[in-house]
Amino acid sequence: LAINFSLISIFIYSPAFLNNIKLYYQDLKVTTVNKIKNIVHHNKILLVQIDDESLSRIPDNYPFSRRYYASLISKLAHADAKVIVLGDYIQAPSQLDSAQDKKLALSIKNAGNVVTRNQLLRFQNHRGQEKWQLTPPIPEIVRSSHALGFSRGLPNSTNSIRKWLLHQEYEDEVYDSLVIKVIKLLSKGNPNYEIELIDNEYKFTNINTIKYFSQEYTFDILNQVNINNFIPELNPFEKLSFVDVLEDNFDKQSVKN
């Protein structure tokens, strides 16, 4: 009995076992509890997704021409979306139609509230030192965007991503993630909502509520700062079909709100 009890104790209290329990809890919290209790404020966020309907009804093959993204941004801007986030990283100019890059850039510029994505890569140099490299999208997108932010997941021991970087220091500059850029844009002109970086932590102030978040954040931030960084795997908020937005077949009031 003593031996069995010792084996059980080793199994239950081992760091690996406790870590797995924590990870399973995080997954359960996001996929189940958040949906049931509606605590991620999904009524403020709409995910425009390329679903099966979009793939079947849009005549072009995927990946779609950037002309479609230009039209999408224009439709959302005309519906008075407060912030529009383009999650795709536009790494290189189009090889088929250079005019589509200009059209996308023009729609971003006209909207005036589009946050686009740059690329944050981690690598080791020839000395084995960890380094970071920040790569912007094509120049047309850089010039037309309201702000640029990165989306960098941090894989754990099981190669699952449950944490993301809020910001990263690179060449003596602090660079914000997409979620920080979006929060800053949403809080602009709102005296009740502030965000500032203090000693490598972000301080969020929403009326009289103050919360601090370190450089790495988990799903818990979704419940506490009233914003999400549109990670599709979470799926707790309302979605719009890409093709429905293109065809003006969507509720514009929900976008405005």
PDB file of C-alpha atoms in Angstrom:
ATOM      1  CA  LEU A   1       0.000   0.000   0.000  1.00  0.00           C
ATOM      2  CA  ALA A   2       2.835   2.373   0.867  1.00  0.00           C
ATOM      3  CA  ILE A   3       4.529   1.664  -2.445  1.00  0.00           C
ATOM      4  CA  ASN A   4       1.313   2.212  -4.391  1.00  0.00           C
ATOM      5  CA  PHE A   5       0.675   5.455  -2.531  1.00  0.00           C
ATOM      6  CA  SER A   6       4.195   6.659  -3.343  1.00  0.00           C
ATOM      7  CA  LEU A   7       3.744   5.864  -7.019  1.00  0.00           C
ATOM      8  CA  ILE A   8       0.427   7.723  -7.095  1.00  0.00           C
ATOM      9  CA  SER A   9       1.997  10.713  -5.348  1.00  0.00           C
ATOM     10  CA  ILE A  10       4.859  10.839  -7.848  1.00  0.00           C
ATOM     11  CA  PHE A  11       2.374  10.657 -10.727  1.00  0.00           C
ATOM     12  CA  ILE A  12       0.013  13.319  -9.424  1.00  0.00           C
ATOM     13  CA  TYR A  13       2.586  15.788  -8.144  1.00  0.00           C
ATOM     14  CA  SER A  14       5.082  15.540 -10.987  1.00  0.00           C
ATOM     15  CA  PRO A  15       5.671  18.894 -12.747  1.00  0.00           C
ATOM     16  CA  ALA A  16       4.792  17.412 -16.130  1.00  0.00           C
ATOM     17  CA  PHE A  17       1.455  16.105 -14.874  1.00  0.00           C
ATOM     18  CA  LEU A  18       0.529  19.422 -13.262  1.00  0.00           C
ATOM     19  CA  ASN A  19       1.576  21.319 -16.376  1.00  0.00           C
ATOM     20  CA  ASN A  20      -0.645  19.116 -18.554  1.00  0.00           C
ATOM     21  CA  ILE A  21      -3.593  19.692 -16.216  1.00  0.00           C
ATOM     22  CA  LYS A  22      -3.049  23.454 -16.500  1.00  0.00           C
ATOM     23  CA  LEU A  23      -2.935  23.278 -20.297  1.00  0.00           C
ATOM     24  CA  TYR A  24      -6.085  21.167 -20.464  1.00  0.00           C
ATOM     25  CA  TYR A  25      -7.820  23.662 -18.194  1.00  0.00           C
ATOM     26  CA  GLN A  26      -6.832  26.559 -20.450  1.00  0.00           C
ATOM     27  CA  ASP A  27      -8.199  24.749 -23.489  1.00  0.00           C
ATOM     28  CA  LEU A  28     -11.440  23.904 -21.697  1.00  0.00           C
ATOM     29  CA  LYS A  29     -11.828  27.466 -20.486  1.00  0.00           C
ATOM     30  CA  VAL A  30     -11.529  28.888 -23.981  1.00  0.00           C
ATOM     31  CA  THR A  31     -13.485  26.304 -25.951  1.00  0.00           C
ATOM     32  CA  THR A  32     -16.314  25.736 -23.479  1.00  0.00           C
ATOM     33  CA  VAL A  33     -16.594  28.166 -20.572  1.00  0.00           C
ATOM     34  CA  ASN A  34     -16.051  31.285 -22.654  1.00  0.00           C
ATOM     35  CA  LYS A  35     -18.764  30.270 -25.080  1.00  0.00           C
ATOM     36  CA  ILE A  36     -21.269  29.431 -22.375  1.00  0.00           C
ATOM     37  CA  LYS A  37     -20.762  32.486 -20.196  1.00  0.00           C
ATOM     38  CA  ASN A  38     -20.100  34.912 -23.036  1.00  0.00           C
ATOM     39  CA  ILE A  39     -17.179  36.479 -21.212  1.00  0.00           C
ATOM     40  CA  VAL A  40     -14.926  37.329 -24.138  1.00  0.00           C
ATOM     41  CA  HIS A  41     -17.093  40.246 -25.283  1.00  0.00           C
ATOM     42  CA  HIS A  42     -17.563  38.655 -28.671  1.00  0.00           C
ATOM     43  CA  ASN A  43     -20.312  41.121 -29.514  1.00  0.00           C
ATOM     44  CA  LYS A  44     -17.523  43.650 -30.116  1.00  0.00           C
ATOM     45  CA  ILE A  45     -15.554  41.474 -32.521  1.00  0.00           C
ATOM     46  CA  LEU A  46     -16.426  40.012 -35.885  1.00  0.00           C
ATOM     47  CA  LEU A  47     -14.247  37.490 -37.653  1.00  0.00           C
ATOM     48  CA  VAL A  48     -14.498  37.618 -41.436  1.00  0.00           C
ATOM     49  CA  GLN A  49     -13.477  34.131 -42.453  1.00  0.00           C
ATOM     50  CA  ILE A  50     -12.824  32.402 -45.747  1.00  0.00           C
ATOM     51  CA  ASP A  51     -15.235  29.522 -45.287  1.00  0.00           C
ATOM     52  CA  ASP A  52     -16.442  26.771 -47.606  1.00  0.00           C
ATOM     53  CA  GLU A  53     -19.109  29.076 -49.035  1.00  0.00           C
ATOM     54  CA  SER A  54     -16.455  31.619 -49.967  1.00  0.00           C
ATOM     55  CA  LEU A  55     -14.285  28.982 -51.615  1.00  0.00           C
ATOM     56  CA  SER A  56     -17.196  27.670 -53.663  1.00  0.00           C
ATOM     57  CA  ARG A  57     -18.846  30.958 -54.654  1.00  0.00           C
ATOM     58  CA  ILE A  58     -15.816  33.111 -55.457  1.00  0.00           C
ATOM     59  CA  PRO A  59     -14.706  32.257 -59.019  1.00  0.00           C
ATOM     60  CA  ASP A  60     -10.971  32.686 -58.363  1.00  0.00           C
ATOM     61  CA  ASN A  61      -8.842  29.942 -56.918  1.00  0.00           C
ATOM     62  CA  TYR A  62      -7.467  30.357 -53.417  1.00  0.00           C
ATOM     63  CA  PRO A  63      -5.381  32.274 -52.446  1.00  0.00           C
ATOM     64  CA  PHE A  64      -7.628  35.028 -53.706  1.00  0.00           C
ATOM     65  CA  SER A  65      -6.551  38.139 -55.552  1.00  0.00           C
ATOM     66  CA  ARG A  66      -5.838  41.071 -53.251  1.00  0.00           C
ATOM     67  CA  ARG A  67      -8.568  42.930 -55.104  1.00  0.00           C
ATOM     68  CA  TYR A  68     -11.043  40.941 -53.016  1.00  0.00           C
ATOM     69  CA  TYR A  69      -9.362  42.068 -49.807  1.00  0.00           C
ATOM     70  CA  ALA A  70      -9.461  45.642 -51.046  1.00  0.00           C
ATOM     71  CA  SER A  71     -13.192  45.346 -51.658  1.00  0.00           C
ATOM     72  CA  LEU A  72     -13.694  43.687 -48.281  1.00  0.00           C
ATOM     73  CA  ILE A  73     -11.955  46.515 -46.428  1.00  0.00           C
ATOM     74  CA  SER A  74     -14.001  49.106 -48.301  1.00  0.00           C
ATOM     75  CA  LYS A  75     -17.246  47.318 -47.411  1.00  0.00           C
ATOM     76  CA  LEU A  76     -16.319  47.148 -43.704  1.00  0.00           C
ATOM     77  CA  ALA A  77     -15.195  50.784 -43.690  1.00  0.00           C
ATOM     78  CA  HIS A  78     -18.489  51.912 -45.251  1.00  0.00           C
ATOM     79  CA  ALA A  79     -20.279  49.941 -42.521  1.00  0.00           C
ATOM     80  CA  ASP A  80     -18.410  52.106 -39.946  1.00  0.00           C
ATOM     81  CA  ALA A  81     -16.245  49.379 -38.422  1.00  0.00           C
ATOM     82  CA  LYS A  82     -14.226  51.010 -35.625  1.00  0.00           C
ATOM     83  CA  VAL A  83     -11.050  49.067 -36.376  1.00  0.00           C
ATOM     84  CA  ILE A  84     -10.220  46.726 -39.248  1.00  0.00           C
ATOM     85  CA  VAL A  85      -7.423  44.189 -38.827  1.00  0.00           C
ATOM     86  CA  LEU A  86      -5.795  42.545 -41.837  1.00  0.00           C
ATOM     87  CA  GLY A  87      -4.291  39.363 -40.438  1.00  0.00           C
ATOM     88  CA  ASP A  88      -2.618  38.209 -43.633  1.00  0.00           C
ATOM     89  CA  TYR A  89       1.051  39.083 -43.954  1.00  0.00           C
ATOM     90  CA  ILE A  90       1.581  40.676 -47.386  1.00  0.00           C
ATOM     91  CA  GLN A  91       5.153  39.532 -47.779  1.00  0.00           C
ATOM     92  CA  ALA A  92       5.853  40.214 -51.446  1.00  0.00           C
ATOM     93  CA  PRO A  93       4.358  42.105 -54.381  1.00  0.00           C
ATOM     94  CA  SER A  94       1.872  40.244 -56.527  1.00  0.00           C
ATOM     95  CA  GLN A  95       3.530  38.417 -59.395  1.00  0.00           C
ATOM     96  CA  LEU A  96       0.341  38.280 -61.447  1.00  0.00           C
ATOM     97  CA  ASP A  97      -1.182  41.742 -61.126  1.00  0.00           C
ATOM     98  CA  SER A  98       0.738  44.633 -59.583  1.00  0.00           C
ATOM     99  CA  ALA A  99      -2.368  46.827 -59.796  1.00  0.00           C
ATOM    100  CA  GLN A 100      -4.066  44.760 -57.101  1.00  0.00           C
ATOM    101  CA  ASP A 101      -1.430  45.811 -54.561  1.00  0.00           C
ATOM    102  CA  LYS A 102      -2.149  49.458 -55.305  1.00  0.00           C
ATOM    103  CA  LYS A 103      -5.883  48.865 -55.030  1.00  0.00           C
ATOM    104  CA  LEU A 104      -5.467  47.148 -51.654  1.00  0.00           C
ATOM    105  CA  ALA A 105      -3.212  49.943 -50.398  1.00  0.00           C
ATOM    106  CA  LEU A 106      -5.727  52.567 -51.528  1.00  0.00           C
ATOM    107  CA  SER A 107      -8.602  50.856 -49.709  1.00  0.00           C
ATOM    108  CA  ILE A 108      -6.486  50.663 -46.542  1.00  0.00           C
ATOM    109  CA  LYS A 109      -5.575  54.339 -46.814  1.00  0.00           C
ATOM    110  CA  ASN A 110      -9.163  55.427 -47.454  1.00  0.00           C
ATOM    111  CA  ALA A 111     -10.472  53.450 -44.490  1.00  0.00           C
ATOM    112  CA  GLY A 112      -7.965  55.141 -42.175  1.00  0.00           C
ATOM    113  CA  ASN A 113      -8.360  52.600 -39.382  1.00  0.00           C
ATOM    114  CA  VAL A 114      -6.676  49.470 -40.705  1.00  0.00           C
ATOM    115  CA  VAL A 115      -4.045  47.671 -38.636  1.00  0.00           C
ATOM    116  CA  THR A 116      -1.908  45.352 -40.742  1.00  0.00           C
ATOM    117  CA  ARG A 117       0.571  42.660 -39.899  1.00  0.00           C
ATOM    118  CA  ASN A 118       4.337  42.577 -40.019  1.00  0.00           C
ATOM    119  CA  GLN A 119       6.451  39.504 -39.357  1.00  0.00           C
ATOM    120  CA  LEU A 120       8.435  38.855 -36.174  1.00  0.00           C
ATOM    121  CA  LEU A 121      10.900  35.981 -36.494  1.00  0.00           C
ATOM    122  CA  ARG A 122      13.157  34.443 -33.871  1.00  0.00           C
ATOM    123  CA  PHE A 123      16.441  32.835 -34.913  1.00  0.00           C
ATOM    124  CA  GLN A 124      19.961  32.049 -33.717  1.00  0.00           C
ATOM    125  CA  ASN A 125      22.995  33.778 -35.198  1.00  0.00           C
ATOM    126  CA  HIS A 126      26.304  32.086 -35.970  1.00  0.00           C
ATOM    127  CA  ARG A 127      27.308  32.451 -32.293  1.00  0.00           C
ATOM    128  CA  GLY A 128      24.226  30.630 -31.109  1.00  0.00           C
ATOM    129  CA  GLN A 129      22.681  33.817 -29.698  1.00  0.00           C
ATOM    130  CA  GLU A 130      18.930  34.307 -29.877  1.00  0.00           C
ATOM    131  CA  LYS A 131      17.962  37.166 -32.158  1.00  0.00           C
ATOM    132  CA  TRP A 132      14.749  38.701 -33.457  1.00  0.00           C
ATOM    133  CA  GLN A 133      14.006  40.024 -36.906  1.00  0.00           C
ATOM    134  CA  LEU A 134      11.076  42.294 -37.729  1.00  0.00           C
ATOM    135  CA  THR A 135      10.059  42.314 -41.383  1.00  0.00           C
ATOM    136  CA  PRO A 136       7.402  44.732 -42.682  1.00  0.00           C
ATOM    137  CA  PRO A 137       4.922  43.974 -45.474  1.00  0.00           C
ATOM    138  CA  ILE A 138       5.351  45.485 -48.932  1.00  0.00           C
ATOM    139  CA  PRO A 139       5.964  49.291 -48.959  1.00  0.00           C
ATOM    140  CA  GLU A 140       2.494  50.135 -50.327  1.00  0.00           C
ATOM    141  CA  ILE A 141       0.879  48.487 -47.304  1.00  0.00           C
ATOM    142  CA  VAL A 142       3.292  50.113 -44.851  1.00  0.00           C
ATOM    143  CA  ARG A 143       2.571  53.591 -46.207  1.00  0.00           C
ATOM    144  CA  SER A 144      -1.210  53.186 -46.216  1.00  0.00           C
ATOM    145  CA  SER A 145      -1.773  51.410 -42.876  1.00  0.00           C
ATOM    146  CA  HIS A 146      -2.779  53.219 -39.706  1.00  0.00           C
ATOM    147  CA  ALA A 147      -0.480  50.935 -37.725  1.00  0.00           C
ATOM    148  CA  LEU A 148       1.552  47.742 -38.008  1.00  0.00           C
ATOM    149  CA  GLY A 149       1.707  44.954 -35.449  1.00  0.00           C
ATOM    150  CA  PHE A 150       2.992  41.423 -35.279  1.00  0.00           C
ATOM    151  CA  SER A 151       1.320  38.180 -34.248  1.00  0.00           C
ATOM    152  CA  ARG A 152       3.808  35.841 -32.605  1.00  0.00           C
ATOM    153  CA  GLY A 153       2.693  32.631 -30.917  1.00  0.00           C
ATOM    154  CA  LEU A 154       4.939  30.826 -28.450  1.00  0.00           C
ATOM    155  CA  PRO A 155       4.788  27.020 -28.763  1.00  0.00           C
ATOM    156  CA  ASN A 156       4.980  25.028 -25.530  1.00  0.00           C
ATOM    157  CA  SER A 157       6.498  21.595 -24.893  1.00  0.00           C
ATOM    158  CA  THR A 158       3.642  19.910 -26.807  1.00  0.00           C
ATOM    159  CA  ASN A 159       4.112  22.301 -29.748  1.00  0.00           C
ATOM    160  CA  SER A 160       0.724  23.891 -29.049  1.00  0.00           C
ATOM    161  CA  ILE A 161       0.386  27.668 -28.988  1.00  0.00           C
ATOM    162  CA  ARG A 162      -1.338  29.019 -25.904  1.00  0.00           C
ATOM    163  CA  LYS A 163       0.715  32.165 -25.393  1.00  0.00           C
ATOM    164  CA  TRP A 164       1.483  35.174 -27.560  1.00  0.00           C
ATOM    165  CA  LEU A 165       3.841  38.108 -27.249  1.00  0.00           C
ATOM    166  CA  LEU A 166       2.303  41.455 -26.414  1.00  0.00           C
ATOM    167  CA  HIS A 167       5.432  43.328 -27.443  1.00  0.00           C
ATOM    168  CA  GLN A 168       9.078  42.734 -28.271  1.00  0.00           C
ATOM    169  CA  GLU A 169      12.189  44.875 -27.957  1.00  0.00           C
ATOM    170  CA  TYR A 170      14.228  44.932 -31.139  1.00  0.00           C
ATOM    171  CA  GLU A 171      17.270  47.126 -31.794  1.00  0.00           C
ATOM    172  CA  ASP A 172      16.479  49.350 -28.786  1.00  0.00           C
ATOM    173  CA  GLU A 173      12.906  49.870 -29.974  1.00  0.00           C
ATOM    174  CA  VAL A 174       9.730  48.376 -28.513  1.00  0.00           C
ATOM    175  CA  TYR A 175       7.390  46.905 -31.118  1.00  0.00           C
ATOM    176  CA  ASP A 176       3.736  46.186 -30.375  1.00  0.00           C
ATOM    177  CA  SER A 177       1.695  43.165 -31.344  1.00  0.00           C
ATOM    178  CA  LEU A 178      -1.484  43.442 -33.383  1.00  0.00           C
ATOM    179  CA  VAL A 179      -3.616  43.241 -30.258  1.00  0.00           C
ATOM    180  CA  ILE A 180      -1.805  46.193 -28.649  1.00  0.00           C
ATOM    181  CA  LYS A 181      -2.109  48.285 -31.816  1.00  0.00           C
ATOM    182  CA  VAL A 182      -5.825  47.540 -31.970  1.00  0.00           C
ATOM    183  CA  ILE A 183      -6.371  48.453 -28.308  1.00  0.00           C
ATOM    184  CA  LYS A 184      -4.472  51.704 -28.759  1.00  0.00           C
ATOM    185  CA  LEU A 185      -6.575  52.622 -31.765  1.00  0.00           C
ATOM    186  CA  LEU A 186      -9.825  51.737 -30.004  1.00  0.00           C
ATOM    187  CA  SER A 187      -8.868  53.738 -26.917  1.00  0.00           C
ATOM    188  CA  LYS A 188      -7.824  56.804 -28.905  1.00  0.00           C
ATOM    189  CA  GLY A 189      -9.886  59.765 -27.794  1.00  0.00           C
ATOM    190  CA  ASN A 190     -11.528  57.781 -24.975  1.00  0.00           C
ATOM    191  CA  PRO A 191     -10.498  59.259 -21.594  1.00  0.00           C
ATOM    192  CA  ASN A 192     -11.844  56.222 -19.743  1.00  0.00           C
ATOM    193  CA  TYR A 193      -9.601  53.781 -21.541  1.00  0.00           C
ATOM    194  CA  GLU A 194      -5.814  54.013 -21.409  1.00  0.00           C
ATOM    195  CA  ILE A 195      -2.868  51.786 -22.177  1.00  0.00           C
ATOM    196  CA  GLU A 196       0.802  52.350 -21.384  1.00  0.00           C
ATOM    197  CA  LEU A 197       4.017  50.333 -21.139  1.00  0.00           C
ATOM    198  CA  ILE A 198       5.673  50.435 -17.707  1.00  0.00           C
ATOM    199  CA  ASP A 199       8.780  48.374 -16.899  1.00  0.00           C
ATOM    200  CA  ASN A 200       8.091  45.745 -19.558  1.00  0.00           C
ATOM    201  CA  GLU A 201       4.442  45.398 -18.516  1.00  0.00           C
ATOM    202  CA  TYR A 202       1.367  46.877 -20.128  1.00  0.00           C
ATOM    203  CA  LYS A 203      -0.967  48.773 -17.839  1.00  0.00           C
ATOM    204  CA  PHE A 204      -4.596  48.712 -19.009  1.00  0.00           C
ATOM    205  CA  THR A 205      -6.984  51.217 -17.446  1.00  0.00           C
ATOM    206  CA  ASN A 206     -10.696  50.891 -18.185  1.00  0.00           C
ATOM    207  CA  ILE A 207     -12.542  53.558 -16.159  1.00  0.00           C
ATOM    208  CA  ASN A 208     -11.502  52.592 -12.589  1.00  0.00           C
ATOM    209  CA  THR A 209     -10.217  49.102 -13.346  1.00  0.00           C
ATOM    210  CA  ILE A 210      -6.446  48.683 -13.704  1.00  0.00           C
ATOM    211  CA  LYS A 211      -4.746  45.494 -14.855  1.00  0.00           C
ATOM    212  CA  TYR A 212      -1.157  44.649 -15.698  1.00  0.00           C
ATOM    213  CA  PHE A 213       0.046  42.156 -18.302  1.00  0.00           C
ATOM    214  CA  SER A 214       3.568  40.925 -18.841  1.00  0.00           C
ATOM    215  CA  GLN A 215       5.288  40.520 -22.206  1.00  0.00           C
ATOM    216  CA  GLU A 216       3.742  37.082 -22.711  1.00  0.00           C
ATOM    217  CA  TYR A 217      -0.003  36.731 -22.430  1.00  0.00           C
ATOM    218  CA  THR A 218      -2.447  33.857 -22.458  1.00  0.00           C
ATOM    219  CA  PHE A 219      -6.135  33.499 -23.204  1.00  0.00           C
ATOM    220  CA  ASP A 220      -6.915  35.212 -19.886  1.00  0.00           C
ATOM    221  CA  ILE A 221      -6.278  38.604 -21.471  1.00  0.00           C
ATOM    222  CA  LEU A 222      -9.370  38.136 -23.617  1.00  0.00           C
ATOM    223  CA  ASN A 223     -11.588  38.263 -20.554  1.00  0.00           C
ATOM    224  CA  GLN A 224      -9.896  41.224 -18.907  1.00  0.00           C
ATOM    225  CA  VAL A 225      -9.143  43.916 -21.484  1.00  0.00           C
ATOM    226  CA  ASN A 226     -12.241  43.560 -23.642  1.00  0.00           C
ATOM    227  CA  ILE A 227     -10.378  42.793 -26.846  1.00  0.00           C
ATOM    228  CA  ASN A 228      -9.237  39.813 -28.859  1.00  0.00           C
ATOM    229  CA  ASN A 229      -6.534  39.381 -31.439  1.00  0.00           C
ATOM    230  CA  PHE A 230      -8.736  37.417 -33.835  1.00  0.00           C
ATOM    231  CA  ILE A 231      -6.982  34.094 -33.304  1.00  0.00           C
ATOM    232  CA  PRO A 232      -9.262  31.813 -35.366  1.00  0.00           C
ATOM    233  CA  GLU A 233      -8.640  28.802 -33.112  1.00  0.00           C
ATOM    234  CA  LEU A 234     -10.568  30.450 -30.285  1.00  0.00           C
ATOM    235  CA  ASN A 235     -13.857  30.651 -32.186  1.00  0.00           C
ATOM    236  CA  PRO A 236     -15.861  32.286 -29.376  1.00  0.00           C
ATOM    237  CA  PHE A 237     -17.202  35.233 -31.340  1.00  0.00           C
ATOM    238  CA  GLU A 238     -19.473  36.026 -34.239  1.00  0.00           C
ATOM    239  CA  LYS A 239     -18.285  35.278 -37.753  1.00  0.00           C
ATOM    240  CA  LEU A 240     -19.074  36.704 -41.152  1.00  0.00           C
ATOM    241  CA  SER A 241     -18.496  34.868 -44.392  1.00  0.00           C
ATOM    242  CA  PHE A 242     -15.900  36.493 -46.634  1.00  0.00           C
ATOM    243  CA  VAL A 243     -18.141  36.165 -49.675  1.00  0.00           C
ATOM    244  CA  ASP A 244     -21.206  37.543 -47.869  1.00  0.00           C
ATOM    245  CA  VAL A 245     -19.331  40.739 -47.042  1.00  0.00           C
ATOM    246  CA  LEU A 246     -18.168  41.047 -50.652  1.00  0.00           C
ATOM    247  CA  GLU A 247     -21.782  40.724 -51.816  1.00  0.00           C
ATOM    248  CA  ASP A 248     -23.106  43.172 -49.198  1.00  0.00           C
ATOM    249  CA  ASN A 249     -25.088  40.374 -47.627  1.00  0.00           C
ATOM    250  CA  PHE A 250     -24.334  41.103 -43.970  1.00  0.00           C
ATOM    251  CA  ASP A 251     -25.700  43.050 -41.002  1.00  0.00           C
ATOM    252  CA  LYS A 252     -23.974  46.431 -41.173  1.00  0.00           C
ATOM    253  CA  GLN A 253     -25.329  47.471 -37.802  1.00  0.00           C
ATOM    254  CA  SER A 254     -23.457  44.611 -36.114  1.00  0.00           C
ATOM    255  CA  VAL A 255     -20.236  45.847 -37.749  1.00  0.00           C
ATOM    256  CA  LYS A 256     -20.864  49.402 -36.602  1.00  0.00           C
ATOM    257  CA  ASN A 257     -21.481  48.275 -33.014  1.00  0.00           C
TER     258      ASN A 257
END
